[in-house]
Short mmCIF file of C-alpha atoms and ligand atoms in Angstrom, two decimals:
data_model
loop_
_atom_site.label_atom_id
_atom_site.label_comp_id
_atom_site.label_asym_id
_atom_site.label_seq_id
_atom_site.Cartn_x
_atom_site.Cartn_y
_atom_site.Cartn_z
CA MET O 1 -72.82 -7.13 253.10
CA SER O 2 -76.25 -6.33 254.74
CA LEU O 3 -79.40 -7.67 254.34
CA ASP O 4 -79.58 -5.14 252.24
CA LEU O 5 -76.50 -6.04 250.46
CA ASN O 6 -73.79 -2.55 250.68
CA LEU O 7 -71.08 -4.08 248.62
CA ASP O 8 -68.92 -2.60 246.01
CA LYS O 9 -70.47 -4.54 242.50
CA ILE O 10 -70.27 -4.33 239.04
CA LEU O 11 -74.48 -3.57 237.76
CA ILE O 12 -75.78 -5.60 235.15
CA ILE O 13 -78.18 -3.66 233.65
CA ASP O 14 -80.55 -5.90 231.67
CA PHE O 15 -82.41 -4.99 228.19
CA GLY O 16 -84.13 -9.31 228.31
CA SER O 17 -81.98 -11.33 226.79
CA GLN O 18 -82.32 -15.04 227.81
CA PHE O 19 -78.73 -14.76 228.85
CA THR O 20 -78.35 -11.98 231.66
CA GLN O 21 -78.61 -14.05 234.33
CA LEU O 22 -75.71 -16.31 233.17
CA ILE O 23 -73.81 -13.21 232.99
CA ALA O 24 -74.03 -12.14 236.86
CA ARG O 25 -73.19 -16.26 237.63
CA ARG O 26 -70.10 -15.47 235.61
CA ILE O 27 -69.31 -12.17 238.02
CA ARG O 28 -69.37 -14.13 241.27
CA GLU O 29 -68.45 -17.10 240.12
CA LEU O 30 -64.71 -15.02 239.52
CA GLY O 31 -65.65 -14.00 243.64
CA VAL O 32 -67.86 -10.78 242.79
CA PHE O 33 -70.96 -9.20 243.59
CA SER O 34 -73.19 -8.26 240.91
CA GLU O 35 -76.39 -6.84 240.88
CA LEU O 36 -79.27 -7.18 238.02
CA VAL O 37 -81.53 -4.15 237.37
CA SER O 38 -84.06 -4.20 234.66
CA HIS O 39 -83.26 -0.86 231.94
CA LYS O 40 -86.22 0.83 233.07
CA LYS O 41 -86.01 1.16 236.43
CA ILE O 42 -82.90 1.96 236.77
CA LYS O 43 -82.01 6.01 236.79
CA SER O 44 -78.65 8.04 236.83
CA PHE O 45 -78.97 9.13 240.13
CA HIS O 46 -79.18 5.45 241.44
CA ILE O 47 -75.52 5.34 240.72
CA ASN O 48 -73.33 5.32 243.71
CA ASN O 49 -69.72 4.66 244.63
CA ASN O 50 -70.16 1.40 245.34
CA ILE O 51 -70.68 0.63 241.20
CA LYS O 52 -67.40 -0.28 239.86
CA GLY O 53 -68.62 -1.06 236.75
CA ILE O 54 -71.27 -1.60 234.31
CA ILE O 55 -72.55 -4.61 232.08
CA LEU O 56 -75.57 -3.28 229.13
CA SER O 57 -77.00 -6.89 228.60
CA GLY O 58 -78.22 -8.24 225.24
CA GLY O 59 -82.44 -8.23 224.31
CA PRO O 60 -84.43 -8.57 222.13
CA LEU O 61 -85.22 -4.72 221.50
CA ASN O 62 -83.34 -2.71 218.76
CA VAL O 63 -81.29 0.46 219.93
CA TYR O 64 -83.92 3.17 218.31
CA GLN O 65 -87.09 1.82 220.24
CA LEU O 66 -85.29 2.89 223.73
CA ASN O 67 -86.29 6.18 224.78
CA LYS O 68 -85.87 8.08 227.83
CA SER O 69 -88.45 7.01 228.97
CA THR O 70 -86.87 3.15 228.72
CA PHE O 71 -83.53 3.76 229.60
CA ASP O 72 -81.76 6.47 231.02
CA ASN O 73 -78.44 6.80 228.64
CA LYS O 74 -76.98 9.74 230.73
CA ILE O 75 -76.39 6.10 232.73
CA LEU O 76 -73.12 6.41 229.86
CA ASN O 77 -71.44 9.92 231.17
CA LEU O 78 -71.24 9.02 234.65
CA GLY O 79 -67.28 7.62 233.94
CA ILE O 80 -67.91 4.18 235.68
CA PRO O 81 -66.23 1.61 232.80
CA ILE O 82 -69.06 0.21 230.65
CA LEU O 83 -68.74 -3.20 228.62
CA GLY O 84 -71.91 -3.23 226.18
CA ILE O 85 -72.73 -7.37 225.04
CA CYS O 86 -74.99 -7.65 221.84
CA PHE O 87 -77.20 -5.91 221.96
CA GLY O 88 -75.78 -3.64 224.79
CA HIS O 89 -72.52 -2.82 222.33
CA GLN O 90 -75.17 -1.49 220.09
CA ILE O 91 -76.55 0.85 222.60
CA LEU O 92 -73.14 2.12 223.38
CA SER O 93 -72.39 2.35 220.45
CA LYS O 94 -75.66 4.08 219.07
CA PHE O 95 -75.54 6.73 222.30
CA LYS O 96 -71.48 7.46 221.34
CA GLY O 97 -72.19 8.77 218.36
CA GLY O 98 -71.97 5.31 216.15
CA LYS O 99 -74.98 3.72 213.62
CA VAL O 100 -76.44 0.72 214.06
CA LYS O 101 -78.55 -1.23 211.21
CA GLN O 102 -80.46 -4.10 210.48
CA SER O 103 -77.32 -6.35 209.17
CA LYS O 104 -77.37 -8.37 205.83
CA HIS O 105 -75.69 -11.49 207.44
CA ARG O 106 -77.39 -12.39 210.74
CA GLU O 107 -75.23 -14.37 213.08
CA PHE O 108 -76.56 -17.59 214.99
CA GLY O 109 -74.34 -19.88 216.78
CA LEU O 110 -70.74 -20.23 216.09
CA ALA O 111 -68.22 -17.52 214.35
CA LYS O 112 -64.92 -17.31 214.21
CA ILE O 113 -63.16 -14.19 215.62
CA PHE O 114 -59.73 -13.05 214.92
CA LYS O 115 -57.74 -10.40 216.91
CA LYS O 116 -56.56 -6.89 215.07
CA ARG O 117 -54.97 -5.07 217.73
CA ASN O 118 -53.93 -5.32 221.81
CA SER O 119 -55.92 -4.48 224.73
CA LEU O 120 -56.42 -5.27 228.17
CA LEU O 121 -60.33 -7.01 227.55
CA VAL O 122 -58.93 -9.27 225.81
CA LYS O 123 -55.50 -10.25 227.67
CA ASN O 124 -54.98 -14.48 227.24
CA PHE O 125 -58.08 -14.17 225.76
CA PHE O 126 -57.08 -15.32 222.09
CA ASP O 127 -55.32 -19.16 221.65
CA LYS O 128 -51.94 -18.82 220.01
CA LYS O 129 -53.39 -18.33 216.28
CA LYS O 130 -54.97 -15.69 218.01
CA LEU O 131 -58.03 -16.76 216.49
CA ASN O 132 -61.53 -18.18 218.84
CA GLN O 133 -64.48 -19.26 218.54
CA VAL O 134 -67.41 -17.28 220.38
CA TRP O 135 -71.01 -17.55 220.05
CA MET O 136 -73.04 -14.82 217.94
CA SER O 137 -77.00 -13.95 218.32
CA HIS O 138 -78.11 -11.09 216.44
CA ALA O 139 -79.87 -9.52 213.94
CA ASP O 140 -78.70 -5.59 213.91
CA GLN O 141 -74.87 -4.88 213.96
CA VAL O 142 -72.39 -1.68 214.28
CA THR O 143 -72.02 -0.24 211.10
CA LYS O 144 -70.23 3.00 212.34
CA LEU O 145 -68.11 3.58 215.76
CA PRO O 146 -68.45 5.98 217.16
CA LYS O 147 -65.07 8.73 217.82
CA ASN O 148 -62.52 7.26 220.18
CA PHE O 149 -63.36 4.23 219.59
CA LYS O 150 -61.24 1.29 218.07
CA ILE O 151 -61.37 -2.74 216.29
CA ILE O 152 -59.80 -4.87 218.59
CA ALA O 153 -61.06 -8.05 216.88
CA SER O 154 -63.23 -9.17 214.06
CA THR O 155 -65.46 -12.13 212.95
CA GLU O 156 -65.94 -12.79 208.96
CA ASN O 157 -69.63 -11.04 209.11
CA SER O 158 -68.91 -8.34 212.49
CA ARG O 159 -66.01 -5.77 211.48
CA PHE O 160 -66.53 -4.64 214.66
CA ALA O 161 -67.07 -7.94 216.95
CA ILE O 162 -64.69 -6.68 219.96
CA VAL O 163 -64.26 -2.60 220.03
CA GLU O 164 -63.04 -0.08 223.16
CA ASN O 165 -62.22 3.74 223.31
CA LYS O 166 -59.55 3.17 225.68
CA GLN O 167 -59.53 7.29 226.84
CA GLU O 168 -62.96 6.09 228.51
CA ASN O 169 -63.00 2.96 229.57
CA PHE O 170 -65.95 2.02 227.34
CA PHE O 171 -66.48 -2.08 225.29
CA GLY O 172 -68.34 -3.57 223.32
CA VAL O 173 -68.74 -7.12 222.45
CA GLN O 174 -70.86 -8.12 219.19
CA PHE O 175 -70.77 -11.70 220.32
CA HIS O 176 -71.20 -13.26 223.77
CA PRO O 177 -69.20 -14.23 226.35
CA GLU O 178 -71.09 -15.82 229.29
CA VAL O 179 -72.04 -18.23 227.37
CA THR O 180 -70.14 -21.55 227.35
CA HIS O 181 -69.75 -21.45 224.22
CA THR O 182 -68.11 -19.01 223.57
CA GLU O 183 -64.14 -20.37 224.14
CA ASN O 184 -62.15 -18.67 226.74
CA GLY O 185 -65.73 -15.92 226.81
CA LYS O 186 -64.91 -16.11 230.71
CA LYS O 187 -61.98 -14.09 230.51
CA ILE O 188 -63.12 -11.42 229.03
CA ILE O 189 -64.97 -10.78 231.67
CA SER O 190 -62.60 -11.45 234.35
CA ASN O 191 -60.35 -8.88 232.54
CA PHE O 192 -62.93 -6.55 232.56
CA ILE O 193 -64.54 -6.10 236.10
CA PHE O 194 -60.18 -6.73 237.60
CA PHE O 195 -58.37 -5.09 235.40
CA ILE O 196 -60.92 -2.60 234.01
CA CYS O 197 -63.43 -1.81 236.91
CA LYS O 198 -60.37 -2.41 239.76
CA ILE O 199 -63.11 -4.47 241.69
CA GLU O 200 -61.26 -6.99 244.31
CA ARG O 201 -63.06 -10.06 245.29
CA ASN O 202 -65.48 -9.71 248.11
CA TRP O 203 -68.05 -12.68 247.18
CA SER O 204 -67.48 -16.10 249.14
CA SER O 205 -69.58 -18.27 251.20
CA LYS O 206 -67.32 -18.23 253.70
CA ASP O 207 -67.72 -14.58 253.45
CA GLN O 208 -71.23 -14.75 252.93
CA LYS O 209 -71.88 -17.05 256.08
CA VAL O 210 -69.97 -14.79 258.72
CA GLN O 211 -71.55 -11.56 257.52
CA LEU O 212 -75.50 -13.09 256.72
CA ILE O 213 -75.30 -14.28 260.63
CA LYS O 214 -74.02 -11.10 261.74
CA ASP O 215 -76.19 -9.17 260.31
CA ILE O 216 -79.44 -11.39 261.17
CA ARG O 217 -78.54 -11.18 264.75
CA GLU O 218 -78.55 -7.48 264.73
CA LYS O 219 -82.04 -7.35 262.78
CA VAL O 220 -83.38 -9.99 265.06
CA GLY O 221 -82.38 -8.88 268.83
CA SER O 222 -83.81 -10.79 271.02
CA ASP O 223 -87.45 -11.49 268.85
CA LYS O 224 -88.36 -14.91 268.15
CA VAL O 225 -88.59 -15.74 264.10
CA ILE O 226 -90.44 -18.64 262.74
CA CYS O 227 -89.76 -20.63 259.45
CA ALA O 228 -91.49 -23.02 257.16
CA LEU O 229 -88.93 -26.33 256.89
CA SER O 230 -89.72 -28.65 253.89
CA GLY O 231 -86.89 -30.69 253.93
CA GLY O 232 -85.68 -28.78 250.23
CA VAL O 233 -81.64 -26.96 249.78
CA ASP O 234 -83.91 -23.29 250.23
CA SER O 235 -85.63 -23.75 253.76
CA SER O 236 -82.94 -26.11 255.18
CA VAL O 237 -80.56 -23.72 254.85
CA VAL O 238 -82.42 -20.44 256.16
CA ALA O 239 -83.04 -22.49 259.06
CA GLN O 240 -79.45 -23.95 259.45
CA LEU O 241 -78.65 -20.36 258.87
CA PHE O 242 -80.99 -18.81 261.80
CA ASN O 243 -80.36 -22.01 263.99
CA LYS O 244 -76.42 -20.52 263.75
CA ALA O 245 -77.40 -16.76 264.16
CA ILE O 246 -79.87 -17.04 266.81
CA GLY O 247 -80.35 -20.72 268.19
CA LYS O 248 -83.24 -21.22 270.18
CA LYS O 249 -85.25 -17.95 268.78
CA LEU O 250 -86.09 -20.05 265.80
CA TYR O 251 -89.10 -22.22 265.96
CA CYS O 252 -89.23 -24.10 262.77
CA ILE O 253 -92.59 -26.10 261.49
CA PHE O 254 -92.89 -29.06 259.35
CA VAL O 255 -95.73 -30.07 258.01
CA ASN O 256 -96.24 -33.63 257.12
CA THR O 257 -98.65 -33.59 254.24
CA GLY O 258 -98.75 -37.33 253.63
CA LEU O 259 -97.38 -36.25 250.55
CA LEU O 260 -94.26 -36.47 250.50
CA ARG O 261 -91.31 -38.73 249.22
CA LYS O 262 -90.96 -42.31 251.69
CA ASN O 263 -89.51 -41.69 254.94
CA GLU O 264 -88.83 -38.45 254.34
CA GLU O 265 -90.74 -36.85 257.35
CA ILE O 266 -87.97 -39.29 259.32
CA GLN O 267 -85.45 -38.09 257.38
CA VAL O 268 -86.25 -34.24 258.40
CA ILE O 269 -87.19 -34.85 261.70
CA LYS O 270 -83.13 -37.13 262.12
CA THR O 271 -81.32 -34.22 260.46
CA PHE O 272 -82.72 -30.58 262.62
CA LYS O 273 -84.16 -31.69 265.41
CA LYS O 274 -81.57 -34.49 266.37
CA ARG O 275 -78.56 -33.71 264.71
CA LEU O 276 -78.59 -30.54 264.57
CA LYS O 277 -80.51 -29.54 267.23
CA ILE O 278 -83.09 -26.82 265.38
CA ASN O 279 -86.02 -25.94 267.62
CA LEU O 280 -88.41 -28.50 265.33
CA ILE O 281 -92.12 -28.33 265.31
CA TYR O 282 -93.70 -31.51 263.55
CA VAL O 283 -97.14 -32.09 262.46
CA ASN O 284 -98.59 -34.87 261.13
CA ALA O 285 -101.30 -33.20 258.89
CA GLU O 286 -101.47 -36.92 256.85
CA LYS O 287 -105.27 -37.33 257.76
CA GLU O 288 -106.19 -33.81 257.44
CA PHE O 289 -104.73 -33.70 254.03
CA LEU O 290 -106.29 -37.14 252.68
CA LYS O 291 -109.60 -35.55 254.13
CA LYS O 292 -109.77 -32.36 251.88
CA LEU O 293 -108.37 -33.75 248.91
CA LYS O 294 -111.08 -36.90 248.62
CA ASN O 295 -112.62 -37.37 244.96
CA VAL O 296 -110.60 -34.42 244.17
CA SER O 297 -108.63 -34.66 240.38
CA ASP O 298 -108.87 -31.45 239.08
CA PRO O 299 -104.91 -30.06 239.30
CA GLU O 300 -105.77 -26.52 240.28
CA LYS O 301 -108.00 -27.53 242.81
CA LYS O 302 -105.42 -29.98 244.47
CA ARG O 303 -102.95 -27.20 244.55
CA LYS O 304 -105.40 -24.63 246.00
CA ILE O 305 -106.90 -27.43 248.69
CA ILE O 306 -103.20 -27.84 249.58
CA GLY O 307 -102.04 -24.24 249.36
CA ASN O 308 -104.44 -23.14 251.51
CA LEU O 309 -104.70 -26.13 254.62
CA PHE O 310 -100.63 -26.00 254.50
CA ILE O 311 -100.94 -22.24 255.29
CA ARG O 312 -103.96 -23.22 257.86
CA ILE O 313 -101.91 -25.12 259.71
CA PHE O 314 -98.73 -23.59 259.65
CA GLU O 315 -100.99 -20.37 261.08
CA ARG O 316 -102.66 -22.70 263.76
CA TYR O 317 -99.25 -23.72 265.06
CA ALA O 318 -97.60 -20.68 264.91
CA LYS O 319 -99.63 -18.78 266.63
CA LYS O 320 -99.10 -20.91 269.55
CA ILE O 321 -95.40 -19.69 269.87
CA ASN O 322 -96.01 -16.13 271.62
CA ASN O 323 -94.70 -12.94 270.19
CA VAL O 324 -92.74 -13.93 267.21
CA LYS O 325 -91.75 -11.31 265.12
CA PHE O 326 -90.11 -12.61 261.60
CA LEU O 327 -90.55 -14.64 259.22
CA ALA O 328 -87.71 -16.53 257.89
CA GLN O 329 -88.24 -17.69 254.01
CA GLY O 330 -85.69 -18.94 251.55
CA THR O 331 -86.14 -16.44 248.30
CA LEU O 332 -83.45 -16.61 245.86
CA TYR O 333 -82.30 -13.80 243.58
CA PRO O 334 -84.66 -15.81 240.44
CA ASP O 335 -87.84 -15.29 242.48
CA LEU O 336 -86.72 -11.83 243.01
CA ILE O 337 -85.50 -10.97 239.33
CA GLU O 338 -88.42 -12.85 238.14
CA SER O 339 -90.95 -11.44 240.55
CA LYS O 340 -90.09 -7.90 239.89
CA SER O 341 -90.98 -9.39 235.95
CA VAL O 342 -87.39 -7.89 234.62
CA THR O 343 -88.75 -7.06 230.92
CA GLY O 344 -92.03 -5.80 232.22
CA SER O 345 -94.19 -8.64 230.30
CA GLN O 346 -96.88 -10.59 232.08
CA THR O 347 -96.14 -14.00 231.10
CA SER O 348 -99.48 -16.35 231.27
CA LYS O 349 -100.52 -18.43 233.99
CA ILE O 350 -100.04 -22.41 233.50
CA LYS O 351 -99.56 -23.51 237.34
CA SER O 352 -100.16 -22.44 240.77
CA HIS O 353 -97.20 -22.97 242.20
CA HIS O 354 -97.54 -23.20 245.94
CA ASN O 355 -94.15 -22.54 247.82
CA VAL O 356 -94.29 -23.51 252.00
CA GLY O 357 -93.07 -19.95 252.29
CA GLY O 358 -95.40 -17.59 250.46
CA LEU O 359 -98.03 -16.80 251.97
CA PRO O 360 -98.77 -16.11 255.81
CA LYS O 361 -98.22 -12.33 254.66
CA ARG O 362 -101.34 -11.91 256.48
CA MET O 363 -100.27 -13.07 259.82
CA LYS O 364 -98.57 -9.54 260.14
CA LEU O 365 -94.72 -11.06 260.37
CA GLU O 366 -91.63 -9.33 258.56
CA LEU O 367 -90.21 -10.99 256.54
CA ILE O 368 -86.57 -11.74 256.43
CA GLU O 369 -85.11 -13.40 253.39
CA PRO O 370 -81.31 -13.88 253.67
CA LEU O 371 -80.52 -16.00 250.48
CA LYS O 372 -82.48 -13.19 248.34
CA PHE O 373 -79.05 -12.32 247.01
CA LEU O 374 -78.04 -15.61 245.77
CA PHE O 375 -78.45 -18.23 243.38
CA LYS O 376 -79.28 -21.78 243.70
CA ASP O 377 -75.69 -22.78 243.35
CA GLU O 378 -74.33 -19.98 245.48
CA VAL O 379 -77.26 -21.57 248.23
CA ARG O 380 -75.84 -24.97 247.96
CA LYS O 381 -72.30 -23.80 248.54
CA LEU O 382 -73.64 -21.78 251.77
CA GLY O 383 -75.27 -24.59 252.98
CA LEU O 384 -71.41 -26.85 252.66
CA GLU O 385 -70.48 -23.47 254.67
CA LEU O 386 -72.99 -24.66 257.45
CA ASN O 387 -71.94 -28.02 257.71
CA LEU O 388 -75.20 -29.46 256.41
CA ASN O 389 -75.02 -32.70 254.56
CA ARG O 390 -74.27 -33.51 250.97
CA ASP O 391 -77.48 -35.30 251.44
CA ILE O 392 -79.89 -32.26 251.69
CA ILE O 393 -77.51 -29.60 249.63
CA SER O 394 -77.58 -31.64 246.32
CA ARG O 395 -81.32 -33.07 246.60
CA HIS O 396 -83.50 -32.45 243.80
CA PRO O 397 -86.37 -29.71 243.87
CA PHE O 398 -89.51 -31.34 245.16
CA PRO O 399 -92.96 -29.53 244.60
CA GLY O 400 -95.14 -27.75 247.45
CA PRO O 401 -97.83 -30.26 246.30
CA GLY O 402 -95.69 -33.43 246.69
CA LEU O 403 -97.01 -36.38 245.28
CA ALA O 404 -100.55 -34.95 244.49
CA ILE O 405 -99.60 -33.59 241.23
CA ARG O 406 -97.79 -36.92 240.60
CA MET O 407 -100.82 -38.69 240.94
CA PRO O 408 -103.66 -37.78 238.51
CA GLY O 409 -106.92 -38.29 239.04
CA SER O 410 -107.86 -38.54 242.46
CA ILE O 411 -105.86 -39.38 245.33
CA THR O 412 -105.85 -42.38 248.10
CA LYS O 413 -104.33 -43.67 250.46
CA GLU O 414 -103.33 -47.08 248.56
CA LYS O 415 -101.93 -44.94 245.78
CA ILE O 416 -99.71 -42.95 247.33
CA ASN O 417 -98.21 -45.88 249.10
CA ILE O 418 -97.77 -47.36 245.57
CA LEU O 419 -96.45 -44.15 244.13
CA LYS O 420 -93.57 -43.63 247.81
CA ALA O 421 -92.27 -47.35 247.01
CA ALA O 422 -91.94 -47.00 242.79
CA ASP O 423 -90.44 -43.73 243.48
CA ASN O 424 -88.31 -44.22 246.02
CA TYR O 425 -86.60 -47.64 243.90
CA PHE O 426 -86.12 -45.19 241.47
CA ILE O 427 -84.30 -42.78 243.38
CA GLN O 428 -82.78 -45.11 245.11
CA ALA O 429 -81.17 -46.65 242.08
CA LEU O 430 -79.99 -43.35 240.52
CA LYS O 431 -78.21 -42.99 243.65
CA GLU O 432 -76.46 -46.41 243.36
CA HIS O 433 -75.24 -45.89 239.97
CA GLY O 434 -74.24 -42.37 240.48
CA LEU O 435 -76.51 -40.86 238.04
CA TYR O 436 -78.28 -38.64 240.57
CA ASN O 437 -76.47 -35.35 240.63
CA LYS O 438 -75.94 -35.45 236.73
CA ILE O 439 -80.24 -35.40 236.36
CA TRP O 440 -81.24 -31.96 237.74
CA GLN O 441 -84.82 -33.64 238.81
CA ALA O 442 -86.13 -37.25 238.56
CA TYR O 443 -89.45 -39.12 240.15
CA ALA O 444 -91.92 -41.26 239.84
CA ALA O 445 -95.47 -40.76 238.72
CA LEU O 446 -98.94 -42.97 238.76
CA LEU O 447 -100.87 -42.71 235.80
CA PRO O 448 -104.87 -43.55 236.43
CA VAL O 449 -105.46 -45.78 234.32
CA LYS O 450 -104.80 -49.81 234.63
CA THR O 451 -103.33 -51.96 231.76
CA VAL O 452 -103.34 -55.86 231.60
CA GLY O 453 -99.74 -57.95 232.09
CA VAL O 454 -99.13 -61.86 232.58
CA MET O 455 -96.98 -62.54 235.84
CA GLY O 456 -96.60 -65.87 235.78
CA ASP O 457 -99.27 -67.92 234.88
CA ASN O 458 -101.68 -64.79 235.66
CA ARG O 459 -102.78 -62.42 234.21
CA THR O 460 -102.62 -58.51 235.68
CA TYR O 461 -104.90 -55.64 235.61
CA GLU O 462 -103.06 -52.80 237.51
CA TYR O 463 -101.40 -48.89 237.33
CA LEU O 464 -98.92 -47.41 235.04
CA CYS O 465 -96.01 -45.90 236.51
CA LEU O 466 -93.82 -43.03 234.38
CA LEU O 467 -90.71 -42.29 235.58
CA ARG O 468 -89.52 -39.05 234.78
CA ALA O 469 -85.76 -37.56 234.96
CA ILE O 470 -85.15 -34.76 233.42
CA THR O 471 -81.47 -32.31 233.25
CA SER O 472 -82.06 -28.40 232.75
CA GLU O 473 -80.30 -25.06 234.17
CA ASP O 474 -83.54 -23.45 235.93
CA GLY O 475 -86.63 -25.36 235.37
CA MET O 476 -87.41 -23.41 233.32
CA THR O 477 -86.30 -25.26 229.94
CA ALA O 478 -85.76 -28.56 230.41
CA ASP O 479 -84.90 -32.49 228.53
CA PHE O 480 -85.15 -35.47 229.35
CA TYR O 481 -82.14 -37.65 230.39
CA GLU O 482 -80.85 -40.28 228.43
CA PHE O 483 -80.39 -43.36 230.30
CA LYS O 484 -78.63 -46.56 229.19
CA LYS O 485 -81.27 -49.47 228.20
CA SER O 486 -79.99 -51.30 230.86
CA PHE O 487 -80.34 -49.09 233.48
CA ILE O 488 -84.02 -47.89 232.57
CA GLN O 489 -85.11 -52.06 232.28
CA ASP O 490 -83.17 -53.07 235.82
CA ILE O 491 -85.54 -50.26 237.11
CA SER O 492 -88.50 -51.40 235.67
CA ASN O 493 -88.03 -54.65 236.43
CA LYS O 494 -88.11 -53.87 239.66
CA ILE O 495 -90.65 -51.96 240.28
CA VAL O 496 -93.23 -53.75 238.47
CA ASN O 497 -91.71 -57.47 240.33
CA SER O 498 -91.70 -55.77 243.79
CA ILE O 499 -94.57 -53.16 243.93
CA ARG O 500 -97.68 -55.10 244.06
CA GLY O 501 -99.81 -52.52 241.87
CA ILE O 502 -98.46 -51.90 239.02
CA ASN O 503 -97.69 -53.65 235.97
CA ARG O 504 -96.47 -51.36 233.83
CA VAL O 505 -93.71 -48.98 233.97
CA VAL O 506 -93.20 -45.95 230.55
CA TYR O 507 -90.83 -43.17 230.59
CA ASP O 508 -91.13 -40.19 229.61
CA ILE O 509 -89.62 -38.45 226.77
CA THR O 510 -91.11 -34.94 226.70
CA SER O 511 -89.01 -32.05 227.20
CA LYS O 512 -90.36 -28.76 228.57
CA PRO O 513 -91.83 -27.06 226.87
CA PRO O 514 -94.24 -28.43 225.20
CA SER O 515 -94.22 -30.20 228.49
CA THR O 516 -93.78 -29.13 231.85
CA ILE O 517 -91.55 -30.86 234.46
CA GLU O 518 -94.58 -32.11 236.52
CA LEU O 519 -97.68 -33.67 235.57
CA GLU O 520 -100.10 -31.12 236.66
P1 XMP V 1 -93.01 -27.40 236.23
O1 XMP V 1 -93.81 -28.38 235.96
O2 XMP V 1 -93.78 -26.00 236.23
O3 XMP V 1 -92.38 -27.48 237.57
O4 XMP V 1 -92.38 -27.73 234.80
C1 XMP V 1 -90.98 -26.76 237.03
C2 XMP V 1 -90.32 -26.93 238.45
O5 XMP V 1 -90.76 -26.32 239.85
C3 XMP V 1 -91.08 -27.53 240.56
N1 XMP V 1 -92.58 -27.07 241.04
C4 XMP V 1 -93.06 -26.63 242.26
N2 XMP V 1 -92.39 -26.71 243.31
N3 XMP V 1 -94.36 -25.51 244.17
C5 XMP V 1 -92.70 -25.72 244.14
O6 XMP V 1 -92.04 -25.05 245.41
C6 XMP V 1 -94.88 -25.53 242.72
O7 XMP V 1 -96.36 -25.64 243.24
C7 XMP V 1 -94.44 -26.33 242.33
N4 XMP V 1 -94.55 -26.68 240.96
C8 XMP V 1 -93.89 -27.22 240.41
C9 XMP V 1 -91.34 -28.70 239.93
O8 XMP V 1 -90.84 -30.09 240.83
C10 XMP V 1 -90.16 -28.50 238.70
O9 XMP V 1 -88.96 -28.32 239.93
#
């Protein structure tokens, strides 16, 4: 592995299915490197000896919409094993001489599949009754198989649910083996990559650690690297990776915006400076941020002010370290895929995200992004391999603009303190009840409304605290977490009884969409 990976791999050609990333994940879970590319960008001349197998993903198109500019079908004639999934199965059949038509019975959801013939692809896939549940999502289907293709299994509505051309190592499945609803689906993927593509395992956190450290040392040589440390999972793993690779040639800059969680700055200094002995420059810019944010309540303005000021402060301190050549960033694989826009469609801008490492390109530093081929769970495993505490590894995501976007309306020191206290009670309670790791992200927010309450015999007129806890795969969609009444009641009592300034607690039960995870 190198910072520009040169490993044997399974190539996944993405035709836009919402599950394509899952295919990559499943293969990597099996210990094999897999790479995702858009069907519009991959050309047959890109295919080299490292590619041991190709998977054609599902997608929303219709096979007759593909043409030379959107898919180079010569890729299907290079003698490399191919597995087509759903739409990919239809592509393979069509380009090899079969027929695809709109199906009379569209199939969405679970279907029963029954075995007709043995194949390496379905080794140990079927249960004893030769009948499994698979997850379907298609409107078109293959109606005539190409020459030399045989049926391996069928469902009631899809005769050609699993097919193969044994001589040429072509396989097609109409369902989605990558989703967990397909019983034993991973077996199909593992049979394809190990028995048919015959690829060796080459992807474990230990291998990644050793190789990444070696690559960083080679690339950096005797130069210096800076890194914006936020204390979140990605930047922490990057910092520790560089720390192991180049030690004191790494300079981490940690900016306290005053909008962090309670005691966060203390924990970051304790972990990175004291325990891991990383070169850490701590910048307390609390006053500067508060001053700039005074009387600002527009969400986008808040985000822009915070993002710009962050960068200015970062640059100010980075310049003090002479002769820096590189900027280390915790870009992950999904960021890379999204920024390259796999489908080529532009999504509308919902929020200006401020990622701490995002902007200082104008500083003319060379970027190093060692995590750019990894998914979040892989980054977490790598972090453990690098001896980072579980506390850091399993942290919920925390947005760059911090508490500012959890406090609709204007920002004051008083409100920040109230919010920090409420959030701290909530997060601590989640940890104490063993709920923290079941939840993807949780936080408290302070709403800019005051309501009337009664405490003792006195009337109160105080702020409203909103609690949000969601489950999610990747933050793109989310659902609220269902707490037991006793838990949510206890935490509400604790917040109202212990924090002056809050007399009412509400729980956010909206999903994303239509809401977003953060409030602003
Ligand atoms: P939304 O609110 O867009 O959030 O549903 C999705 C995920 O992104 C996080 N988030 C941010 N992360 N800078 C970040 O680094 C930001 O400006 C930002 N805004 C939202 C949010 O916490 C959630 O995990």
